[in-house]
Coordinates of C-alpha atoms in Angstrom, one line a residue:
Chain A
X1 CA 102.2 69.3 59.7
X2 CA 105.0 67.2 58.3
X3 CA 106.8 70.7 56.8
X4 CA 106.0 72.0 60.5
X5 CA 108.2 69.9 62.0
X6 CA 110.6 69.8 59.0
X7 CA 111.2 72.9 59.8
X8 CA 111.9 72.5 64.0
X9 CA 108.6 73.4 65.3
X10 CA 106.9 71.1 68.2
X11 CA 103.4 70.2 66.7
X12 CA 102.4 68.7 70.0
X13 CA 100.7 71.4 71.3
X14 CA 98.5 71.6 67.8
X15 CA 97.9 68.3 67.5
X16 CA 96.6 67.5 71.2
X17 CA 94.4 70.9 71.1
X18 CA 92.8 69.3 68.4
X19 CA 91.8 66.1 69.6
X20 CA 91.7 67.2 73.2
X21 CA 90.5 70.8 72.5
X22 CA 92.5 72.5 75.6
X23 CA 95.7 73.9 75.1
X24 CA 96.9 74.9 78.9
X25 CA 97.5 78.5 77.5
X26 CA 95.4 80.8 79.3
X27 CA 94.9 84.3 77.7
X28 CA 95.6 87.2 80.0
X29 CA 94.6 90.6 78.4
X30 CA 95.7 94.2 79.7
X31 CA 95.7 97.8 78.9
X32 CA 99.0 99.5 80.2
X33 CA 101.6 97.2 80.7
X34 CA 103.5 100.5 81.5
X35 CA 101.3 101.2 85.0
X36 CA 103.1 99.2 87.8
X37 CA 100.0 98.1 88.8
X38 CA 99.9 95.4 85.5
X39 CA 103.3 94.3 85.7
X40 CA 102.8 92.9 89.2
X41 CA 99.1 91.7 88.7
X42 CA 100.5 89.7 85.5
X43 CA 103.6 88.4 87.4
X44 CA 101.1 87.3 90.1
X45 CA 99.0 85.8 87.5
X46 CA 101.9 83.7 85.9
X47 CA 102.8 82.4 89.1
X48 CA 99.3 81.1 90.1
X49 CA 98.7 79.8 86.6
X50 CA 102.0 78.1 86.7
X51 CA 101.3 76.2 89.9
X52 CA 98.4 74.6 88.4
X53 CA 100.4 73.5 85.1
X54 CA 99.0 76.2 82.6
X55 CA 100.5 78.8 81.0
X56 CA 100.3 82.6 80.4
X57 CA 100.4 84.7 77.0
X58 CA 99.8 88.0 77.5
X59 CA 98.4 90.9 74.9
X60 CA 99.1 94.1 75.8
X61 CA 96.1 95.5 74.3
X62 CA 96.4 99.3 73.7
X63 CA 93.3 101.1 74.8
X64 CA 90.2 100.0 72.5
X65 CA 92.2 97.3 70.8
X66 CA 90.7 94.6 72.8
X67 CA 88.6 92.9 70.2
X68 CA 91.7 92.5 68.0
X69 CA 93.4 91.0 71.3
X70 CA 90.6 88.6 72.0
X71 CA 90.6 87.6 68.6
X72 CA 94.7 86.7 68.2
X73 CA 94.1 85.1 71.6
X74 CA 91.5 82.6 70.2
X75 CA 93.2 82.0 67.1
X76 CA 96.2 81.0 69.2
X77 CA 93.4 78.4 71.0
X78 CA 93.4 79.5 74.7
X79 CA 91.6 77.5 76.9
X80 CA 89.8 80.9 78.8
X81 CA 90.9 84.7 79.1
X82 CA 91.3 86.7 81.5
X83 CA 90.7 90.7 81.3
X84 CA 92.3 93.3 83.6
X85 CA 91.3 96.5 81.8
X86 CA 87.3 95.5 80.1
X87 CA 86.3 98.7 79.5
X88 CA 82.5 99.1 81.4
X89 CA 80.4 98.6 77.2
X90 CA 83.1 96.1 75.9
X91 CA 81.5 94.7 73.1
X92 CA 84.3 92.0 72.9
X93 CA 83.4 90.6 76.3
X94 CA 79.9 90.5 75.0
X95 CA 80.9 88.6 72.1
X96 CA 83.2 86.1 73.4
X97 CA 79.9 85.4 76.2
X98 CA 77.7 84.6 73.2
X99 CA 80.3 82.4 71.9
X100 CA 80.4 80.6 75.5
X101 CA 84.5 81.3 75.6
X102 CA 85.3 80.7 79.4
X103 CA 86.9 84.5 80.5
X104 CA 86.9 86.1 83.7
X105 CA 86.9 90.1 83.8
X106 CA 89.2 91.3 87.2
X107 CA 89.8 94.6 88.7
X108 CA 88.1 96.5 85.8
X109 CA 84.4 95.0 86.2
X110 CA 80.6 96.6 85.5
X111 CA 78.5 93.9 84.8
X112 CA 77.3 91.2 85.9
X113 CA 76.6 88.2 83.6
X114 CA 79.9 86.9 83.9
X115 CA 82.5 85.7 86.3
X116 CA 83.9 88.4 88.3
X117 CA 86.6 89.4 90.7
X118 CA 86.9 93.2 91.8
X119 CA 88.5 95.3 94.9
X120 CA 85.7 96.8 97.0
X121 CA 86.6 100.0 95.2
X122 CA 83.6 101.8 96.7
X123 CA 84.7 101.1 100.5
X124 CA 88.1 102.2 99.8
X125 CA 87.7 105.2 98.2
X126 CA 85.4 105.8 101.2
X127 CA 87.9 105.2 103.6
X128 CA 90.0 107.8 101.6
X129 CA 87.5 110.2 102.5
X130 CA 87.4 109.7 106.2
X131 CA 90.9 110.0 106.3
X132 CA 91.0 113.2 104.4
X133 CA 88.4 114.8 106.5
X134 CA 89.5 113.6 110.1
X135 CA 93.1 115.3 108.5
X136 CA 91.2 119.0 108.5
X137 CA 90.6 118.7 104.4
X138 CA 87.6 120.3 103.4
X139 CA 88.6 121.5 99.6
X140 CA 89.7 118.2 98.2
X141 CA 90.2 117.9 94.4
X142 CA 89.7 114.1 92.3
X143 CA 91.9 113.1 89.9
X144 CA 89.4 110.4 88.2
X145 CA 90.7 107.6 85.9
X146 CA 88.8 106.7 82.7
X147 CA 85.4 107.1 82.5
X148 CA 84.4 103.9 81.4
X149 CA 86.3 101.9 84.0
X150 CA 84.0 100.6 87.0
X151 CA 86.8 101.5 89.5
X152 CA 87.0 105.1 88.3
X153 CA 82.8 104.7 88.8
X154 CA 83.0 103.4 92.0
X155 CA 85.9 104.9 93.5
X156 CA 84.1 108.4 92.1
X157 CA 80.5 107.1 94.1
X158 CA 82.2 105.7 97.4
X159 CA 84.2 109.0 97.7
X160 CA 81.6 111.1 97.4
X161 CA 78.9 109.4 99.0
X162 CA 81.5 109.5 101.9
X163 CA 81.8 112.9 101.9
X164 CA 78.0 113.7 101.8
X165 CA 77.3 111.7 104.4
X166 CA 80.0 113.3 106.7
X167 CA 78.5 116.6 105.4
X168 CA 80.8 118.0 102.8
X169 CA 80.2 118.1 99.1
X170 CA 83.3 118.1 96.5
X171 CA 83.1 121.2 94.4
X172 CA 82.8 120.6 90.7
X173 CA 86.2 122.3 89.7
X174 CA 87.9 120.4 91.8
X175 CA 87.4 117.2 89.7
X176 CA 89.8 116.2 86.5
X177 CA 90.0 113.3 84.7
X178 CA 93.6 111.9 84.4
X179 CA 93.0 108.5 82.8
X180 CA 95.2 106.5 84.6
X181 CA 97.5 108.0 83.0
X182 CA 100.9 109.6 84.5
X183 CA 100.9 112.9 81.5
X184 CA 97.3 113.3 82.1
X185 CA 97.6 113.4 85.6
X186 CA 100.9 115.6 86.0
X187 CA 98.5 118.0 83.5
X188 CA 95.4 117.9 85.6
X189 CA 97.2 118.3 89.0
X190 CA 99.1 121.5 87.7
X191 CA 95.8 122.9 86.3
X192 CA 94.2 122.2 89.8
X193 CA 97.1 123.8 91.8
X194 CA 96.4 126.7 89.4
X195 CA 93.2 127.6 90.6
X196 CA 92.5 130.3 92.9
X197 CA 91.3 128.8 95.7
X198 CA 93.7 125.1 95.0
X199 CA 92.7 122.0 97.3
X200 CA 94.5 121.0 100.2
X201 CA 94.0 117.2 99.4
X202 CA 94.0 115.2 96.1
X203 CA 92.5 111.5 95.5
X204 CA 94.1 110.1 92.8
X205 CA 92.5 106.9 91.8
X206 CA 95.3 105.3 91.2
X207 CA 99.2 105.3 92.4
X208 CA 100.7 106.2 89.0
X209 CA 98.8 109.5 88.7
X210 CA 99.7 110.3 92.4
X211 CA 103.2 109.8 91.6
X212 CA 102.0 112.5 89.1
X213 CA 100.3 114.7 91.6
X214 CA 103.5 114.7 93.8
X215 CA 106.3 115.3 90.9
X216 CA 103.6 118.0 89.4
X217 CA 103.5 119.5 92.9
X218 CA 106.8 119.7 93.6
X219 CA 107.9 121.4 90.3
X220 CA 104.7 123.8 91.2
X221 CA 106.5 124.4 94.4
X222 CA 104.0 122.8 96.5
X223 CA 105.3 121.3 99.6
X224 CA 103.2 117.4 99.8
X225 CA 102.0 116.8 102.3
X226 CA 102.5 120.4 104.2
X227 CA 100.9 122.4 101.1
X228 CA 99.3 119.2 99.8
X229 CA 97.8 116.1 101.4
X230 CA 98.1 113.0 98.1
X231 CA 96.8 110.0 98.0
X232 CA 96.5 107.1 95.7
X233 CA 95.0 103.7 95.0
X234 CA 96.9 100.3 94.2
X235 CA 99.7 99.9 96.9
X236 CA 102.1 99.2 94.1
X237 CA 105.7 98.6 95.4
X238 CA 106.9 101.8 94.6
X239 CA 104.4 103.3 97.0
X240 CA 106.3 102.1 99.4
X241 CA 110.2 103.2 98.9
X242 CA 111.3 105.8 100.9
X243 CA 111.4 108.8 97.9
X244 CA 108.1 108.5 97.3
X245 CA 106.1 107.1 100.7
X246 CA 102.9 107.8 99.8
X247 CA 99.5 107.0 101.4
X248 CA 97.2 104.7 99.1
X249 CA 94.4 102.2 99.4
X250 CA 96.3 98.6 99.3
X251 CA 94.2 96.0 96.7
X252 CA 95.0 92.4 97.3
X253 CA 96.7 91.7 94.3
X254 CA 97.8 88.1 94.8
X255 CA 94.6 87.4 96.2
X256 CA 92.5 89.0 92.6
X257 CA 95.0 86.8 90.5
X258 CA 94.6 83.6 92.7
X259 CA 90.4 84.0 92.7
X260 CA 90.7 85.0 89.1
X261 CA 92.5 82.0 87.8
X262 CA 90.1 79.7 90.3
X263 CA 87.0 81.1 89.2
X264 CA 88.6 80.5 84.8
X265 CA 89.6 77.1 86.2
X266 CA 86.2 76.6 87.4
X267 CA 84.2 78.0 84.2
X268 CA 86.5 75.8 81.9
X269 CA 85.8 72.4 83.9
X270 CA 81.7 73.7 84.3
X271 CA 80.7 76.1 81.7
X272 CA 76.9 75.8 83.0
X273 CA 77.7 77.4 86.2
X274 CA 75.9 80.9 86.9
X275 CA 77.7 83.6 87.0
X276 CA 79.9 83.9 90.3
X277 CA 81.2 87.3 91.6
X278 CA 84.3 87.9 94.5
X279 CA 84.5 91.8 95.8
X280 CA 87.8 91.5 97.7
X281 CA 88.4 94.1 101.1
X282 CA 90.4 97.1 100.4
X283 CA 92.8 98.5 103.5
X284 CA 93.8 102.2 103.4
X285 CA 98.0 102.7 104.0
X286 CA 98.6 105.8 105.7
X287 CA 102.1 106.5 104.9
X288 CA 103.9 109.9 104.9
X289 CA 102.2 111.9 101.7
X290 CA 98.9 112.9 104.2
X291 CA 99.4 115.1 107.3
X292 CA 96.9 117.4 108.9
X293 CA 96.1 120.7 106.7
X294 CA 98.5 123.6 107.8
X295 CA 96.2 126.1 106.5
X296 CA 95.7 127.6 103.1
X297 CA 98.2 126.5 99.4
X298 CA 101.0 129.3 99.4
X299 CA 99.3 130.1 96.0
X300 CA 96.1 130.5 97.4
X301 CA 94.9 133.5 98.8
X302 CA 90.8 134.6 99.7
X303 CA 88.2 134.1 102.9
X304 CA 88.0 130.5 101.9
X305 CA 91.2 129.7 102.3
X306 CA 91.9 131.5 105.5
X307 CA 88.2 129.6 106.8
X308 CA 90.2 126.7 106.3
X309 CA 93.5 127.5 108.5
X310 CA 91.1 128.4 111.0
X311 CA 89.3 125.1 110.9
X312 CA 91.8 123.2 111.1
X313 CA 93.7 124.7 114.2
Chain B
X1 CA 88.9 71.8 63.3
X2 CA 85.3 70.8 63.6
X3 CA 85.0 70.4 67.4
X4 CA 86.7 73.6 67.1
X5 CA 84.7 75.6 65.4
X6 CA 81.2 74.0 67.0
X7 CA 82.9 75.3 70.8
X8 CA 83.1 78.9 69.1
X9 CA 86.9 78.8 68.4
X10 CA 88.8 80.3 65.0
X11 CA 90.7 77.5 63.3
X12 CA 92.0 81.0 60.8
X13 CA 95.3 80.3 62.3
X14 CA 96.0 77.1 62.9
X15 CA 94.8 76.5 59.6
X16 CA 97.1 79.4 58.1
X17 CA 99.8 78.3 60.0
X18 CA 99.6 74.7 58.6
X19 CA 99.2 75.8 55.1
X20 CA 102.3 78.8 55.1
X21 CA 103.8 78.1 57.8
X22 CA 103.1 81.9 58.9
X23 CA 101.4 82.6 61.7
X24 CA 101.8 86.6 62.0
X25 CA 103.3 86.2 65.9
X26 CA 106.4 86.9 67.1
X27 CA 107.4 86.0 70.6
X28 CA 109.0 88.1 73.5
X29 CA 110.7 86.5 76.4
X30 CA 111.1 88.9 79.7
X31 CA 112.7 87.4 82.6
X32 CA 111.1 90.7 85.0
X33 CA 108.0 92.4 84.1
X34 CA 108.0 94.2 87.5
X35 CA 111.9 95.9 86.3
X36 CA 109.8 99.5 84.8
X37 CA 112.4 98.9 82.0
X38 CA 110.8 95.6 80.4
X39 CA 107.3 97.1 80.1
X40 CA 108.7 100.3 78.5
X41 CA 110.8 97.8 75.7
X42 CA 107.6 95.6 75.3
X43 CA 105.3 98.7 75.4
X44 CA 107.8 100.2 71.9
X45 CA 108.4 96.6 70.5
X46 CA 104.3 95.9 70.3
X47 CA 104.6 99.1 69.2
X48 CA 106.7 97.8 66.1
X49 CA 105.6 94.8 65.5
X50 CA 101.7 96.2 65.1
X51 CA 103.2 98.2 62.5
X52 CA 104.1 95.9 60.4
X53 CA 101.2 94.2 60.9
X54 CA 102.3 91.0 63.4
X55 CA 101.9 90.4 66.4
X56 CA 103.5 89.8 70.1
X57 CA 102.7 87.2 72.3
X58 CA 104.8 87.7 75.5
X59 CA 106.5 84.9 78.1
X60 CA 107.6 86.0 81.3
X61 CA 110.3 83.6 82.1
X62 CA 111.4 83.6 85.7
X63 CA 115.0 83.5 85.7
X64 CA 116.0 80.1 84.5
X65 CA 112.6 78.8 83.2
X66 CA 113.6 80.3 79.5
X67 CA 113.3 76.8 78.2
X68 CA 110.0 76.2 79.2
X69 CA 108.9 79.9 77.8
X70 CA 110.7 78.9 74.6
X71 CA 108.9 75.9 74.4
X72 CA 106.1 77.0 74.8
X73 CA 106.0 80.1 72.1
X74 CA 107.1 77.5 69.7
X75 CA 104.2 75.1 70.2
X76 CA 102.5 78.4 69.4
X77 CA 104.3 78.3 66.2
X78 CA 105.4 81.7 66.4
X79 CA 107.6 83.1 63.4
X80 CA 110.1 84.3 65.4
X81 CA 111.5 85.1 69.0
X82 CA 113.0 88.0 70.5
X83 CA 114.7 87.6 73.4
X84 CA 115.2 90.6 76.0
X85 CA 117.2 88.6 79.0
X86 CA 118.9 85.9 77.8
X87 CA 122.2 84.7 80.0
X88 CA 125.6 84.4 78.6
X89 CA 125.2 80.2 78.5
X90 CA 121.8 79.8 77.5
X91 CA 121.0 76.3 76.3
X92 CA 117.9 77.3 74.8
X93 CA 119.3 79.8 72.5
X94 CA 121.9 77.0 71.7
X95 CA 118.7 74.5 70.4
X96 CA 116.7 77.5 69.4
X97 CA 119.6 77.9 66.8
X98 CA 120.5 74.9 65.4
X99 CA 116.8 74.0 65.0
X100 CA 116.8 77.3 62.8
X101 CA 114.4 79.0 64.7
X102 CA 114.2 82.8 63.6
X103 CA 116.1 84.6 66.9
X104 CA 117.1 88.1 67.6
X105 CA 118.9 88.9 71.4
X106 CA 118.2 91.8 72.3
X107 CA 119.7 93.9 75.5
X108 CA 121.5 91.2 76.7
X109 CA 123.6 89.5 74.1
X110 CA 126.7 87.9 75.0
X111 CA 127.4 85.5 71.8
X112 CA 128.0 86.4 68.0
X113 CA 126.6 83.4 66.3
X114 CA 123.0 85.1 65.9
X115 CA 121.7 88.4 65.8
X116 CA 122.1 90.7 68.1
X117 CA 121.2 94.2 69.2
X118 CA 122.5 96.0 71.9
X119 CA 123.8 99.5 73.8
X120 CA 127.8 100.0 73.6
X121 CA 127.2 99.5 77.3
X122 CA 131.3 99.5 78.0
X123 CA 131.0 103.4 76.7
X124 CA 127.7 104.0 78.9
X125 CA 129.8 103.2 81.7
X126 CA 132.6 104.8 81.1
X127 CA 131.0 107.7 80.9
X128 CA 129.9 107.5 84.5
X129 CA 133.3 107.0 85.2
X130 CA 134.5 110.1 84.2
X131 CA 131.6 111.9 85.6
X132 CA 132.1 110.7 88.9
X133 CA 135.8 111.4 88.7
X134 CA 135.2 115.0 87.2
X135 CA 132.6 115.5 90.7
X136 CA 136.2 114.4 92.9
X137 CA 134.6 110.8 93.9
X138 CA 137.7 108.5 94.6
X139 CA 135.8 105.7 97.2
X140 CA 133.2 105.0 94.1
X141 CA 131.2 101.8 94.8
X142 CA 129.3 99.5 92.4
X143 CA 126.4 97.6 92.7
X144 CA 126.5 94.8 89.6
X145 CA 123.5 93.3 87.9
X146 CA 123.3 89.6 87.5
X147 CA 126.7 87.8 87.2
X148 CA 125.6 85.7 83.7
X149 CA 124.5 88.8 81.8
X150 CA 126.5 90.5 79.3
X151 CA 125.5 93.7 80.4
X152 CA 127.0 93.2 83.7
X153 CA 130.1 92.2 82.2
X154 CA 130.2 94.9 79.5
X155 CA 129.3 97.4 82.1
X156 CA 131.7 96.6 85.1
X157 CA 134.6 96.3 82.5
X158 CA 133.3 99.6 80.5
X159 CA 133.6 101.3 84.4
X160 CA 136.7 99.9 85.9
X161 CA 139.0 100.0 82.9
X162 CA 137.9 103.7 82.8
X163 CA 138.8 104.6 86.3
X164 CA 142.2 102.6 85.6
X165 CA 142.8 104.8 83.0
X166 CA 142.2 107.7 84.9
X167 CA 144.6 106.4 87.2
X168 CA 141.9 105.1 89.7
X169 CA 141.4 101.6 91.1
X170 CA 138.5 100.3 92.1
X171 CA 138.8 98.8 95.4
X172 CA 137.0 95.1 95.8
X173 CA 134.8 95.5 99.2
X174 CA 132.5 98.6 97.1
X175 CA 132.1 96.2 94.8
X176 CA 128.6 94.1 95.5
X177 CA 125.6 92.0 93.3
X178 CA 122.3 93.0 93.2
X179 CA 121.2 90.8 90.5
X180 CA 119.5 93.9 89.2
X181 CA 116.9 93.9 91.6
X182 CA 115.3 96.3 93.7
X183 CA 115.2 93.8 97.2
X184 CA 119.1 92.8 96.6
X185 CA 120.3 96.4 95.8
X186 CA 118.8 97.7 99.2
X187 CA 120.7 95.1 100.8
X188 CA 124.2 95.4 99.1
X189 CA 123.7 99.8 99.6
X190 CA 122.9 99.2 103.4
X191 CA 126.2 97.0 103.4
X192 CA 128.4 99.4 101.5
X193 CA 127.2 101.9 103.9
X194 CA 128.1 100.5 107.2
X195 CA 131.4 100.0 106.1
X196 CA 133.9 101.9 107.8
X197 CA 135.3 103.9 104.8
X198 CA 131.7 104.0 102.8
X199 CA 131.6 105.4 99.3
X200 CA 131.2 108.5 98.3
X201 CA 129.6 107.3 95.3
X202 CA 127.4 104.8 93.7
X203 CA 127.3 103.4 90.1
X204 CA 124.1 100.9 90.0
X205 CA 123.8 98.8 86.7
X206 CA 120.3 99.4 86.4
X207 CA 117.8 102.5 87.6
X208 CA 116.1 99.9 89.2
X209 CA 118.9 99.3 91.5
X210 CA 119.8 102.7 92.1
X211 CA 116.4 103.6 93.5
X212 CA 117.0 100.6 96.2
X213 CA 120.5 102.5 96.5
X214 CA 118.4 106.1 97.3
X215 CA 115.6 104.7 99.5
X216 CA 118.3 102.6 101.3
X217 CA 120.8 105.5 101.7
X218 CA 117.3 108.0 103.0
X219 CA 116.4 105.1 105.8
X220 CA 120.8 105.1 106.7
X221 CA 120.3 108.9 107.2
X222 CA 122.4 109.8 104.3
X223 CA 121.5 112.3 102.1
X224 CA 121.7 112.2 98.2
X225 CA 123.3 113.7 96.3
X226 CA 125.4 115.4 99.3
X227 CA 126.7 112.6 101.0
X228 CA 126.3 109.7 98.4
X229 CA 126.0 110.6 94.5
X230 CA 124.2 107.7 92.8
X231 CA 124.0 106.9 89.5
X232 CA 121.8 104.2 87.6
X233 CA 121.6 103.0 84.1
X234 CA 118.5 102.7 82.0
X235 CA 116.8 105.8 81.9
X236 CA 113.4 104.7 82.4
X237 CA 110.8 107.2 82.4
X238 CA 110.5 107.2 86.7
X239 CA 114.1 108.4 86.4
X240 CA 112.6 111.7 85.4
X241 CA 110.2 112.4 88.0
X242 CA 111.2 114.9 90.1
X243 CA 111.4 112.8 93.4
X244 CA 113.3 110.7 92.0
X245 CA 116.0 112.6 89.4
X246 CA 117.9 109.9 88.8
X247 CA 121.3 110.5 86.9
X248 CA 121.6 107.6 84.7
X249 CA 122.8 106.4 81.4
X250 CA 120.1 106.4 78.2
X251 CA 119.6 103.4 76.4
X252 CA 117.9 104.6 73.1
X253 CA 115.1 102.1 74.2
X254 CA 112.9 102.6 70.6
X255 CA 115.9 102.5 68.7
X256 CA 116.6 98.7 69.9
X257 CA 113.1 97.9 69.9
X258 CA 113.1 99.4 66.4
X259 CA 116.1 97.0 65.2
X260 CA 115.3 93.9 66.7
X261 CA 112.0 93.8 65.2
X262 CA 114.0 94.3 61.7
X263 CA 116.7 92.5 62.4
X264 CA 113.9 89.5 62.7
X265 CA 112.2 90.5 60.1
X266 CA 115.1 90.0 57.7
X267 CA 115.9 86.7 59.3
X268 CA 112.6 85.4 58.5
X269 CA 112.6 86.3 54.9
X270 CA 116.2 85.0 54.9
X271 CA 117.4 82.5 57.2
X272 CA 121.1 82.2 55.1
X273 CA 122.1 86.0 56.0
X274 CA 125.2 86.0 58.1
X275 CA 124.4 86.8 62.1
X276 CA 124.2 91.0 62.0
X277 CA 125.3 93.0 65.1
X278 CA 124.2 96.0 65.8
X279 CA 126.0 98.2 68.8
X280 CA 123.7 101.5 70.0
X281 CA 125.0 104.9 71.7
X282 CA 124.1 105.1 75.3
X283 CA 124.1 109.0 76.9
X284 CA 124.5 109.6 80.4
X285 CA 121.8 112.2 81.4
X286 CA 123.2 114.2 84.5
X287 CA 120.1 114.9 87.1
X288 CA 119.8 115.2 90.7
X289 CA 121.8 112.3 92.5
X290 CA 125.1 113.6 91.4
X291 CA 127.2 116.2 92.9
X292 CA 131.0 117.1 94.0
X293 CA 131.7 115.1 97.1
X294 CA 131.4 117.2 99.9
X295 CA 134.0 115.0 102.0
X296 CA 133.1 112.1 103.4
X297 CA 130.1 110.5 104.1
X298 CA 128.9 111.1 107.3
X299 CA 128.9 108.7 108.9
X300 CA 133.0 107.3 107.7
X301 CA 135.7 108.1 109.8
X302 CA 139.4 107.7 109.6
X303 CA 142.6 109.0 107.6
X304 CA 141.6 107.5 104.2
X305 CA 137.9 109.6 104.3
X306 CA 140.3 113.0 105.3
X307 CA 142.5 112.2 102.7
X308 CA 139.5 112.5 100.8
X309 CA 138.0 115.5 101.8
X310 CA 141.6 117.3 101.4
X311 CA 141.7 115.8 97.7
X312 CA 138.2 116.9 96.7
X313 CA 138.5 121.0 98.2

C-alpha cells in the first residue's frame, strides 16, 4: 500500500473494498460497441448508475471472450455485473451464478434462473409481420441475428408464428443469417436480391443490419421502399435520420437501462431474492422504408411475381 | 481478503497489484460514446491492448467529468491512462502529470509536456479548403466542434489559413459552433440555410455533424450536393454507406490507436523519457456529398449570389 501511495495511486478504493467488501463499481459487458445500439444503452446505463452514486466499468467482449471480461471485472472487485449481450448457453453466467456474484442479464437473456430484463421481442416481431402483410407483401425475407442469442430466437418465432397465423409461410430460401453485423447483412441482402424471385420486403433483426440492407439494395439498383420494403429492430438514433428514415421496432432503451440497474441494486442488497423477470413493451415505428408492394422487384421474373403484383393492386 | 475470497471474488489482481505495483489494466477516457468515432477507436485500442496482454477499462466521461473518471481509474490501479477527448485546459491532465501517472493524450491534444498522438488536423482541413475552392465554391460555411478542443482549433486554423492563401476570406456569419454534437449541428445548419445568402458548401468538424447537416438540408428542401456540398472529418464507417456517401477527411484511426498504446507502454517502462509527439497524416476522401457549385442555393437571392453563379460557370 505504501508503495502504491508513494507512486501517487489512491489506495482508498482498495482499502475500503477490503473492509466493506463494496467498491461502488458496476461492470457492464457488451459484445459489439460499434453497433450503435450499445453506445446508446451504455450511455443510459451510465447516467442511471451515476444517479445512484455508482460508477460503470465497461468491458467490450469480443464475441466469445465473456469469460475473460467477467474475470477482469471480478478482479476489479465490481459489486455486480450487467450483461447486455450474453449468449444462450453462456458458461460464464453459469459460473457467476454459482459463485453468487450479483448479475443481471439485459437485452439478450434466455434463462430464468437469474434476474433478467428484455423487450417483448416476439410481439415486436409480430407487429412487423402484421405491417408487412397489410402492405400486401407475400414474399418476405428475414436477416436473422446471431443464432445463439435469445433476441434472434424470439424475433424469429414471433415473426414466423404471426405470419403462419395470417395464413402465410416463410420460405426457407428467404431466411439468411446476418449475425447482427453490418458486413454479414450486406452480403446476405445481396444474395437475397440475386434470387430468381427476390423478396419484396425484408425484416432485419436489428437496425444496423437494416442499414446494410438499404445500402446493398441501393448498390444493386433496387429502390427502397418502391422495390423493397425494409424493417429494422431497435430504433437507434440513426434510424430517425432523414437520410435513413427506417421503419423499425422501438425498444424502450431507457426503461431497460433503468430496470437493469434497479434489479441489480436489489440483488446486491438482498442476494436471496428469487429471480425476477421484466419484459418491456416494444412498438412499431413506421417511417419511410416500407410501402405497399408495387409488384415484383425489377430484377425478378416469373409467374409468382406477377401474381404478387395482381394481389397488391 | 478472506472475506472477499469467501464471497467468490478473485483477490489475485489486488494482491498482485500491491506487490508488483502493476495490474495490466489500461484506462481509457472518452467523452461521447454515441459519436461513432469513439466506439471505432475504442475497439481498435482494445484489440491492440489485447495483443500486448493488457486489458482496457473504459470510462465514458460526460463533458467536464474527466476528474471523476481519472479518479476512478486510479482507484482501480490502472497502469496508465489514454485520453481520447481531453480539453485544452484540463486540470485533470495537469494533476496526473504532476503525480507522474503514465498518460497519453490521443486525438485531442493541445499541450506539449506529455506524450501525444494526433492527426495533422490543419493539413486535413486545408485539403478540404482546396477541394471546395476547386469546385467553384466561394460562399463556404463552417460548423465547428467544441471550442476548447485542440482538434477544433487546428481544423479552423488550417481551413481559414488555406482559404486566405487562396485569396478568400471566411465570412463570420457563416461560421457556427456545433460542439461535435448531432443536435447542435442540425440546428446550426438550419440557421445557416435560412440566411439571406446561405453557403453553397459546408465544412463540418466531424462526420456526425456532417450527417446532421445532410439531414437538416433535406428537411429544408436543399439538395446535397446540388444545392449544398458537405464535407465531414473522421471517415467513420457510416460515411462509406451508399445512403450517406460522405466526402470527408480520413484519420488513420488504427495507426492512432497503435501509436497511443505504444507510447504508453514506453512511458510505463521508462517514466523519465522526454515527452514524445506523433502527428499522423490525414487524407481527403472524395465521395458523393460534394460537387461543383450549380449557382446559388434555391433559397438565396441577391446580387452576391448571382455573382457566384457567374463565377462558377
